[in-house]
Coordinates of C-alpha atoms in Angstrom, one line a residue:
Chain A
M1 CA -21.2 -35.2 8.4
T2 CA -22.2 -31.7 7.3
K3 CA -19.4 -29.9 5.6
S4 CA -19.3 -26.1 5.9
I5 CA -18.2 -23.3 3.7
G6 CA -15.0 -21.6 4.9
I7 CA -14.8 -17.8 4.6
F8 CA -11.6 -15.8 5.4
D9 CA -11.1 -12.1 5.9
S10 CA -8.5 -10.0 7.5
G11 CA -11.0 -8.8 10.1
L12 CA -14.8 -8.5 10.6
G13 CA -15.6 -6.6 7.4
G14 CA -16.0 -10.1 5.7
L15 CA -19.1 -10.6 7.9
T16 CA -20.9 -8.5 5.3
V17 CA -20.2 -11.4 3.0
L18 CA -21.1 -14.1 5.5
K19 CA -24.4 -12.4 6.2
E20 CA -25.3 -12.2 2.5
L21 CA -24.3 -15.8 1.9
S22 CA -26.0 -17.2 5.0
T23 CA -29.2 -15.4 3.9
R24 CA -29.0 -16.7 0.5
F25 CA -28.2 -20.2 1.5
P26 CA -30.2 -20.9 4.6
N27 CA -29.3 -24.5 4.9
E28 CA -25.5 -24.3 4.6
S29 CA -23.0 -24.2 7.4
F30 CA -20.3 -21.6 7.6
C31 CA -16.9 -21.3 9.3
Y32 CA -15.5 -17.8 9.2
L33 CA -12.0 -16.8 10.1
G34 CA -11.2 -13.1 10.8
D35 CA -7.4 -12.5 11.3
I36 CA -8.1 -9.6 13.6
A37 CA -4.7 -9.9 15.4
R38 CA -2.9 -9.0 12.2
L39 CA -5.3 -6.8 10.4
P40 CA -5.2 -4.7 8.3
Y41 CA -3.9 -6.6 5.3
G42 CA -4.3 -3.5 3.1
N43 CA -0.9 -2.1 3.7
K44 CA 1.2 -5.4 3.9
S45 CA 3.5 -6.8 1.2
P46 CA 2.2 -9.6 -1.0
E47 CA 4.7 -12.0 0.5
T48 CA 3.4 -11.4 4.1
I49 CA -0.3 -11.6 3.0
R50 CA 0.4 -14.9 1.3
R51 CA 2.2 -16.3 4.3
Y52 CA -0.7 -15.4 6.5
G53 CA -3.3 -16.5 3.9
M54 CA -1.7 -20.0 3.7
Q55 CA -2.0 -20.5 7.5
I56 CA -5.6 -19.5 7.4
L57 CA -6.6 -21.7 4.5
K58 CA -4.9 -24.6 6.3
F59 CA -6.7 -23.8 9.4
L60 CA -10.2 -23.6 7.6
K61 CA -9.4 -26.9 5.7
E62 CA -9.0 -28.6 9.1
Q63 CA -12.5 -27.4 10.1
N64 CA -14.0 -29.8 7.5
V65 CA -15.0 -27.4 4.7
K66 CA -16.2 -28.2 1.2
A67 CA -15.3 -24.7 -0.3
L68 CA -13.0 -21.9 0.6
I69 CA -13.9 -18.2 0.0
I70 CA -11.3 -15.4 0.3
A71 CA -13.6 -12.5 1.1
C72 CA -10.6 -10.2 1.8
N73 CA -9.8 -8.3 -1.4
S74 CA -6.2 -7.7 -0.4
A75 CA -5.7 -11.5 0.2
S76 CA -7.6 -12.2 -3.0
T77 CA -4.9 -10.3 -5.0
V78 CA -2.2 -12.8 -4.0
F79 CA -4.3 -16.0 -4.7
L80 CA -5.6 -14.8 -8.1
G81 CA -6.1 -17.6 -10.6
E82 CA -5.9 -20.3 -8.0
N83 CA -9.1 -22.2 -8.2
E84 CA -8.4 -24.8 -5.5
F85 CA -6.5 -25.3 -2.3
E86 CA -5.4 -28.9 -1.6
G87 CA -8.3 -30.3 -3.6
I88 CA -11.0 -27.9 -2.2
P89 CA -12.6 -25.3 -4.5
L90 CA -11.3 -21.8 -3.8
L91 CA -13.1 -18.6 -4.6
N92 CA -11.7 -15.1 -4.5
V93 CA -13.6 -11.8 -4.9
I94 CA -11.6 -10.2 -7.8
E95 CA -12.7 -12.4 -10.7
P96 CA -16.4 -12.6 -9.9
G97 CA -16.4 -8.9 -9.0
S98 CA -14.8 -7.9 -12.2
A99 CA -17.3 -10.0 -14.3
A100 CA -20.3 -8.5 -12.5
A101 CA -19.0 -4.9 -13.0
L102 CA -18.6 -5.6 -16.7
K103 CA -22.0 -7.0 -16.9
V104 CA -23.8 -4.0 -15.4
S105 CA -21.8 -1.3 -17.1
Q106 CA -23.0 0.3 -20.2
D107 CA -19.9 2.2 -21.2
K108 CA -17.3 -0.1 -19.8
K109 CA -15.9 2.7 -17.6
I110 CA -15.3 1.1 -14.3
A111 CA -13.8 2.4 -11.0
V112 CA -12.2 0.2 -8.3
L113 CA -12.0 1.4 -4.7
G114 CA -9.6 -0.6 -2.5
T115 CA -6.9 -0.6 0.1
S116 CA -3.3 0.3 -0.8
A117 CA -2.4 -3.3 -1.3
T118 CA -5.4 -4.1 -3.6
V119 CA -4.8 -1.1 -5.7
R120 CA -1.0 -1.6 -5.9
S121 CA -1.5 -5.1 -7.0
H122 CA -3.6 -3.9 -10.1
A123 CA -5.4 -7.2 -9.7
Y124 CA -8.8 -5.7 -10.7
L125 CA -7.3 -3.7 -13.6
E126 CA -5.6 -6.7 -15.1
T127 CA -8.7 -9.0 -14.5
L128 CA -11.1 -6.4 -16.1
K129 CA -8.7 -5.9 -19.1
R130 CA -8.4 -9.6 -19.6
L131 CA -12.2 -10.1 -19.6
D132 CA -12.8 -7.0 -21.8
A133 CA -9.9 -5.3 -23.4
S134 CA -12.0 -2.2 -24.1
A135 CA -12.7 -1.6 -20.5
E136 CA -11.5 1.8 -19.1
V137 CA -10.4 1.2 -15.6
Y138 CA -9.8 3.8 -12.8
E139 CA -8.1 2.6 -9.6
Q140 CA -8.4 4.5 -6.3
A141 CA -6.8 3.6 -3.0
C142 CA -8.9 4.6 -0.1
P143 CA -6.8 3.8 3.1
L144 CA -8.9 5.9 5.5
L145 CA -12.3 4.3 4.8
V146 CA -11.5 1.2 6.8
P147 CA -10.6 3.1 10.0
L148 CA -13.6 5.4 9.5
V149 CA -15.9 2.3 9.4
E150 CA -14.2 0.9 12.5
E151 CA -14.6 4.2 14.3
G152 CA -18.3 4.0 13.4
W153 CA -18.3 7.4 11.7
V154 CA -20.9 6.5 9.0
H155 CA -23.2 9.2 7.7
D156 CA -20.6 11.7 9.1
P157 CA -19.3 15.0 7.7
V158 CA -15.7 13.7 8.1
T159 CA -16.4 10.6 6.1
Q160 CA -18.2 12.8 3.6
L161 CA -15.1 15.0 3.2
V162 CA -12.8 12.0 2.9
A163 CA -15.1 10.3 0.3
E164 CA -15.2 13.5 -1.7
R165 CA -11.4 13.6 -1.7
Y166 CA -11.0 10.0 -2.8
L167 CA -13.9 10.1 -5.3
H168 CA -13.1 13.5 -6.9
E169 CA -11.7 12.1 -10.2
I170 CA -14.3 9.3 -10.5
K171 CA -17.1 11.9 -10.2
K172 CA -15.4 14.2 -12.7
E173 CA -15.0 11.3 -15.2
E174 CA -18.7 10.5 -14.7
I175 CA -17.9 6.8 -14.0
K176 CA -21.2 5.0 -13.1
T177 CA -19.9 1.6 -12.2
V178 CA -17.8 1.3 -9.0
I179 CA -16.4 -1.9 -7.5
L180 CA -16.3 -1.8 -3.7
G181 CA -13.0 -3.6 -3.5
C182 CA -12.9 -4.0 0.3
T183 CA -15.4 -5.8 2.6
H184 CA -15.7 -2.8 4.8
Y185 CA -17.0 -0.5 2.1
P186 CA -20.6 -1.7 1.8
V187 CA -21.3 0.0 5.1
L188 CA -20.5 3.3 3.5
K189 CA -22.9 2.9 0.6
P190 CA -25.1 5.9 1.5
D191 CA -22.0 8.1 1.9
L192 CA -20.5 7.0 -1.5
R193 CA -23.9 7.5 -3.2
K194 CA -24.1 10.9 -1.8
V195 CA -21.0 11.9 -3.7
L196 CA -21.4 9.8 -6.8
G197 CA -25.2 10.1 -7.3
D198 CA -28.0 7.6 -6.9
D199 CA -27.6 6.3 -10.5
V200 CA -24.2 4.7 -9.6
H201 CA -23.8 0.9 -9.6
L202 CA -22.0 -0.2 -6.5
V203 CA -20.6 -3.8 -7.1
E204 CA -20.4 -5.8 -3.7
S205 CA -18.4 -8.9 -3.0
G206 CA -21.3 -10.5 -1.0
E207 CA -23.6 -10.5 -4.0
V208 CA -21.1 -11.7 -6.6
L209 CA -19.9 -14.5 -4.3
A210 CA -23.5 -15.6 -3.9
Q211 CA -23.8 -15.9 -7.6
Q212 CA -20.5 -17.7 -7.9
L213 CA -21.5 -20.2 -5.2
E214 CA -24.9 -20.8 -6.9
N215 CA -23.0 -21.6 -10.1
L216 CA -20.9 -24.2 -8.2
Y217 CA -24.1 -26.0 -7.0
Q218 CA -25.6 -25.9 -10.4
Q219 CA -22.5 -27.3 -12.0
K220 CA -22.6 -30.1 -9.2
V221 CA -19.1 -29.1 -8.1
L222 CA -20.6 -28.5 -4.7
E223 CA -23.3 -30.5 -2.9
R224 CA -26.1 -28.5 -1.3
D225 CA -26.6 -29.2 2.4
T226 CA -29.9 -30.1 4.0
G227 CA -29.0 -30.7 7.7
T228 CA -29.1 -28.4 10.6
R229 CA -26.9 -25.4 9.9
Q230 CA -24.1 -24.2 12.1
I231 CA -22.4 -20.8 11.8
R232 CA -19.0 -20.4 13.5
I233 CA -17.1 -17.1 13.7
C234 CA -13.4 -17.6 14.7
I235 CA -11.1 -14.7 15.3
T236 CA -7.4 -14.4 16.1
D237 CA -8.0 -11.7 18.7
L238 CA -10.8 -11.0 21.0
T239 CA -12.1 -7.8 22.7
D240 CA -15.6 -6.6 23.7
H241 CA -15.5 -4.2 20.8
F242 CA -15.3 -7.1 18.3
E243 CA -18.1 -9.0 19.9
R244 CA -20.4 -6.0 19.6
L245 CA -19.2 -5.1 16.0
A246 CA -19.9 -8.7 14.9
R247 CA -23.4 -8.7 16.2
V248 CA -24.1 -5.3 14.5
L249 CA -22.7 -6.6 11.1
M250 CA -24.6 -9.9 11.3
H251 CA -27.9 -8.5 12.5
P252 CA -30.6 -9.9 12.3
E253 CA -28.9 -13.2 12.0
P254 CA -28.2 -14.5 15.5
I255 CA -24.7 -15.6 16.2
G256 CA -23.0 -17.7 19.0
P257 CA -20.1 -16.5 21.0
L258 CA -17.0 -15.7 18.9
E259 CA -14.1 -18.4 19.1
K260 CA -10.6 -17.2 19.6
V261 CA -8.0 -19.2 17.7
V262 CA -4.2 -18.7 17.8
L263 CA -2.5 -19.2 14.3
Chain B
M1 CA 32.2 -5.0 21.3
T2 CA 29.7 -2.1 21.1
K3 CA 26.4 -2.8 22.6
S4 CA 23.4 -1.0 21.1
I5 CA 20.0 0.3 22.5
G6 CA 17.1 -1.6 21.4
I7 CA 13.9 0.3 20.5
F8 CA 10.7 -1.4 19.7
D9 CA 7.5 0.0 18.2
S10 CA 4.5 -1.5 16.3
G11 CA 5.5 0.4 13.2
L12 CA 7.6 3.3 12.0
G13 CA 6.1 5.9 14.3
G14 CA 8.8 5.0 16.9
L15 CA 11.4 6.5 14.5
T16 CA 10.4 9.9 16.0
V17 CA 11.8 8.4 19.2
L18 CA 14.9 7.0 17.5
K19 CA 15.6 10.3 15.8
E20 CA 15.4 12.2 19.1
L21 CA 17.7 9.7 20.9
S22 CA 20.2 9.4 18.1
T23 CA 20.5 13.2 18.1
R24 CA 20.9 13.4 21.8
F25 CA 23.3 10.5 22.1
P26 CA 25.5 10.8 19.0
N27 CA 28.0 8.1 20.0
E28 CA 25.4 5.4 20.8
S29 CA 24.3 2.6 18.5
F30 CA 20.7 1.7 18.0
C31 CA 18.7 -1.3 16.8
Y32 CA 15.1 -0.5 16.0
L33 CA 12.4 -3.1 15.4
G34 CA 9.1 -2.0 13.9
D35 CA 6.5 -4.8 13.8
I36 CA 5.0 -3.4 10.6
A37 CA 3.5 -6.8 9.5
R38 CA 1.3 -6.9 12.5
L39 CA 0.5 -3.2 13.2
P40 CA -1.5 -1.5 14.4
Y41 CA -1.2 -2.6 18.1
G42 CA -3.8 0.0 19.1
N43 CA -6.8 -2.1 18.7
K44 CA -5.5 -5.5 19.9
S45 CA -6.1 -7.2 23.2
P46 CA -3.5 -7.1 26.0
E47 CA -2.8 -10.8 25.6
T48 CA -2.0 -10.5 21.9
I49 CA 0.1 -7.4 22.4
R50 CA 2.2 -9.1 25.2
R51 CA 2.7 -12.2 23.1
Y52 CA 4.1 -10.1 20.2
G53 CA 6.1 -7.9 22.6
M54 CA 7.8 -10.9 24.1
Q55 CA 8.9 -12.2 20.7
I56 CA 10.3 -8.8 19.9
L57 CA 12.1 -8.2 23.2
K58 CA 13.8 -11.7 22.6
F59 CA 14.8 -10.7 19.1
L60 CA 16.3 -7.4 20.3
K61 CA 18.2 -9.2 23.1
E62 CA 19.8 -11.4 20.5
Q63 CA 21.1 -8.2 18.7
N64 CA 23.4 -7.5 21.7
V65 CA 21.7 -4.6 23.4
K66 CA 22.5 -3.0 26.8
A67 CA 19.0 -1.4 27.2
L68 CA 15.5 -2.0 25.8
I69 CA 13.0 0.8 25.1
I70 CA 9.4 0.2 24.4
A71 CA 8.5 3.2 22.3
C72 CA 5.0 1.9 21.4
N73 CA 2.5 3.3 24.0
S74 CA 0.0 0.4 23.4
A75 CA 2.9 -2.1 24.1
S76 CA 4.1 -0.1 27.1
T77 CA 0.7 -0.6 28.8
V78 CA 1.2 -4.3 29.0
F79 CA 4.8 -4.1 30.3
L80 CA 4.1 -1.4 32.9
G81 CA 6.2 -1.7 36.1
E82 CA 8.6 -4.2 34.5
N83 CA 12.1 -2.6 34.7
E84 CA 14.1 -5.3 33.2
F85 CA 13.8 -8.1 30.7
E86 CA 16.1 -11.0 31.2
G87 CA 18.6 -8.8 33.1
I88 CA 18.6 -5.9 30.6
P89 CA 17.1 -2.5 31.7
L90 CA 13.7 -2.0 30.2
L91 CA 12.1 1.4 29.7
N92 CA 8.6 2.2 28.7
V93 CA 7.0 5.5 27.7
I94 CA 4.1 5.6 30.2
E95 CA 6.0 6.3 33.5
P96 CA 8.5 9.0 32.3
G97 CA 5.7 10.6 30.1
S98 CA 3.5 10.8 33.2
A99 CA 6.2 12.3 35.4
A100 CA 7.2 14.8 32.7
A101 CA 3.5 15.9 32.3
L102 CA 3.1 16.4 36.0
K103 CA 6.4 18.4 36.1
V104 CA 5.2 21.0 33.5
S105 CA 1.6 21.2 34.6
Q106 CA 0.6 24.1 36.8
D107 CA -3.0 23.0 37.5
K108 CA -2.4 19.2 37.3
K109 CA -5.2 18.9 34.7
I110 CA -3.7 16.5 32.2
A111 CA -5.1 15.1 29.0
V112 CA -3.9 11.9 27.4
L113 CA -4.4 11.2 23.7
G114 CA -3.8 7.6 22.6
T115 CA -5.0 4.6 20.7
S116 CA -8.0 2.5 21.8
A117 CA -5.7 0.0 23.5
T118 CA -3.7 2.7 25.4
V119 CA -6.9 4.5 26.6
R120 CA -8.7 1.3 27.4
S121 CA -5.8 0.2 29.6
H122 CA -6.0 3.4 31.7
A123 CA -2.2 3.0 32.1
Y124 CA -1.6 6.8 32.0
L125 CA -4.5 7.6 34.3
E126 CA -3.4 5.0 36.9
T127 CA 0.3 6.1 36.7
L128 CA -0.5 9.8 36.9
K129 CA -2.9 9.2 40.0
R130 CA -0.1 7.1 41.6
L131 CA 2.4 9.9 41.2
D132 CA 0.0 12.7 42.2
A133 CA -3.4 11.8 43.7
S134 CA -4.6 15.3 43.0
A135 CA -4.1 15.0 39.2
E136 CA -7.2 15.5 37.1
V137 CA -6.9 13.2 34.1
Y138 CA -8.8 13.3 30.8
E139 CA -8.2 10.4 28.4
Q140 CA -9.2 10.5 24.7
A141 CA -8.9 7.7 22.3
C142 CA -8.0 9.0 18.7
P143 CA -8.1 6.0 16.5
L144 CA -8.0 8.0 13.2
L145 CA -4.9 10.0 13.9
V146 CA -2.5 7.1 13.0
P147 CA -4.0 6.3 9.6
L148 CA -4.1 10.1 8.9
V149 CA -0.5 10.4 9.6
E150 CA 0.2 7.3 7.4
E151 CA -1.9 8.8 4.5
G152 CA 0.3 11.8 4.8
W153 CA -2.6 14.2 5.5
V154 CA -0.8 16.6 7.8
H155 CA -1.8 20.4 7.8
D156 CA -5.0 19.1 6.2
P157 CA -8.6 20.2 6.5
V158 CA -9.8 16.6 7.2
T159 CA -7.1 16.1 9.9
Q160 CA -8.2 19.5 11.4
L161 CA -11.8 18.4 11.5
V162 CA -10.9 15.1 13.1
A163 CA -8.6 16.8 15.6
E164 CA -11.4 19.2 16.5
R165 CA -13.8 16.3 17.1
Y166 CA -11.4 14.4 19.3
L167 CA -10.1 17.5 21.2
H168 CA -13.5 19.1 21.8
E169 CA -13.7 18.3 25.5
I170 CA -10.1 19.0 26.2
K171 CA -10.4 22.4 24.7
K172 CA -13.7 23.1 26.6
E173 CA -12.0 22.1 29.8
E174 CA -9.1 24.3 29.0
I175 CA -6.6 21.6 29.7
K176 CA -3.1 22.9 29.0
T177 CA -0.9 19.8 29.3
V178 CA -1.4 17.0 26.8
I179 CA 0.5 13.7 26.7
L180 CA 1.0 12.6 23.0
G181 CA 0.4 9.0 23.9
C182 CA 1.3 7.5 20.5
T183 CA 4.6 7.7 18.6
H184 CA 2.8 8.9 15.5
Y185 CA 1.3 12.0 17.0
P186 CA 4.3 14.3 17.2
V187 CA 4.0 14.6 13.3
L188 CA 0.6 16.3 14.1
K189 CA 1.8 18.9 16.6
P190 CA 1.0 21.8 14.3
D191 CA -2.6 20.5 13.7
L192 CA -3.0 19.8 17.4
R193 CA -1.7 23.3 18.5
K194 CA -4.1 25.0 16.0
V195 CA -7.0 23.5 18.0
L196 CA -5.6 23.7 21.4
G197 CA -3.7 27.0 21.2
D198 CA 0.0 27.8 21.2
D199 CA 0.2 27.8 25.0
V200 CA -0.5 24.1 25.3
H201 CA 2.4 21.8 26.5
L202 CA 2.6 18.7 24.3
V203 CA 4.5 16.0 26.1
E204 CA 6.4 13.7 23.6
S205 CA 7.8 10.2 24.2
G206 CA 11.2 11.0 22.5
E207 CA 12.1 13.8 24.9
V208 CA 11.1 12.0 28.0
L209 CA 12.9 8.8 27.0
A210 CA 16.1 10.9 26.4
Q211 CA 15.9 12.2 29.9
Q212 CA 15.3 8.7 31.2
L213 CA 18.3 7.3 29.4
E214 CA 20.4 10.2 30.6
N215 CA 19.4 9.2 34.1
L216 CA 20.7 5.7 33.6
Y217 CA 24.0 6.9 32.4
Q218 CA 24.4 9.2 35.3
Q219 CA 23.5 6.4 37.8
K220 CA 26.0 4.3 36.0
V221 CA 23.3 1.6 35.2
L222 CA 24.4 2.1 31.6
E223 CA 27.9 2.7 30.1
R224 CA 28.3 5.4 27.4
D225 CA 29.6 4.2 24.1
T226 CA 32.5 6.0 22.4
G227 CA 33.1 3.8 19.3
T228 CA 31.8 4.1 15.8
R229 CA 28.0 4.2 15.9
Q230 CA 25.7 1.9 14.0
I231 CA 22.0 2.5 13.5
R232 CA 20.0 -0.6 12.3
I233 CA 16.3 -0.3 11.4
C234 CA 14.6 -3.8 11.2
I235 CA 11.0 -4.2 10.1
T236 CA 8.8 -7.3 9.9
D237 CA 7.4 -6.3 6.5
L238 CA 8.9 -4.3 3.7
T239 CA 7.3 -2.2 0.9
D240 CA 8.7 0.8 -0.9
H241 CA 6.3 2.9 1.0
F242 CA 8.0 2.0 4.3
E243 CA 11.5 2.8 2.9
R244 CA 10.3 6.3 1.9
L245 CA 8.4 6.9 5.2
A246 CA 11.5 5.9 7.2
R247 CA 13.7 8.4 5.3
V248 CA 11.2 11.2 5.8
L249 CA 10.8 10.4 9.6
M250 CA 14.6 10.2 10.2
H251 CA 15.6 13.1 8.0
P252 CA 18.3 14.6 8.2
E253 CA 19.8 11.6 9.9
P254 CA 21.0 9.2 7.1
I255 CA 20.0 5.6 7.3
G256 CA 21.1 2.5 5.7
P257 CA 18.7 0.0 4.0
L258 CA 15.9 -1.4 6.2
E259 CA 16.4 -4.9 7.3
K260 CA 13.5 -7.3 6.9
V261 CA 13.1 -9.9 9.7
V262 CA 10.5 -12.7 10.2
L263 CA 9.3 -13.1 13.8

């Protein structure tokens, strides 16, 4: 029986990760869980995020998965250093994202954009410093970027003004490697580049997770699938808005109807 | 034994209501529940909001209350027309807010600002039309105002720009009665007045609920308390940020430590 790859995010932002992975691994099946009923995770305490995260990992395990990916940065901070969940390989976005940022950075000056929870945890700061003690890390919480993406105000003067405010110090310090520490942020790449310049490296979770997964195949930790693929998108709340948003985020990959689950 | 008045909101915004009521009724005790772990309610489906609302009303009932107030507009929309919960008087903000707006409006042109859930429900529109068929109602969803308040960007050029965008039509139509259909919005009154002019009537939930409660005392549905008052603030998630925000919103009323509850 085909085993799928489980992906968990607080909402639909993680579909930017699912899209990247489903394109890179066209024979693999995926089961996505977006905890829309309880999003955003970015302003919750670590205890609450962990409690919800455990429920979701258990749910995904029951869906017959061979690997589990925490696409949500806020959730990744509370599962840091845990490489398996009940015997199943568990990936988070913090460690591969940090390694990827250090690899592309010339001067080892790295900025991290994230939600309040992600920045408050200092998970990226500590991981970057552990991997390279000489790294100079600048963390910036950007709580308004998620609601701006969800409002659809992309390429917008308001978003531009908000981005300028959040990125002021990063621009002043001429930091050229920026980790997009939230699954919503890739949608704002043009707005961020407009402030930071075209020569900035924007490190995205989808790309680094694809590389991480590729490593697991090559190390034979995971077996590649060859059967007919299936992509399931489960969410804990459902309105028309989410159906539409999911189709936009996954385009041109076709998706079936979203499945509502109660956790 | 003293019975308290239960107030429920999705987060801390409802403290604007608690503050108003505790000032107006200085001998009454209050038990507030802010469902911070699962906020915001404004973009959830009616089914999910109702499921969470029922859990919270049950919790408050167990705290020995004599009345229940749904301060959250998004939650009020799914409990509309329900005047009691298991034998305890139940108030929502939609009906008294609509009546208050009609009372102050000369031309019966009324605008409603709210979250996506509140506007999508058309609860204010339908209630206003039921109370006065001649009312001309304009509804505007303002999803970014809550995160702006929570970021603390009050009297801010970004908030000004966002308010101008959301209020464009209301200003053009010269609507002079505006219902603040979300407990966070009273904090933004100066920003809203700057766009709409000083002669606009801003209808607030705290004031209309105080009037509603006064009616219940006068009709002898509720008994006034005379003992030592107690104000409890319970929340479903706790970080330092919320402690500080609660003190700011309740100032100068002193508050004890917030109580964390798991629902």
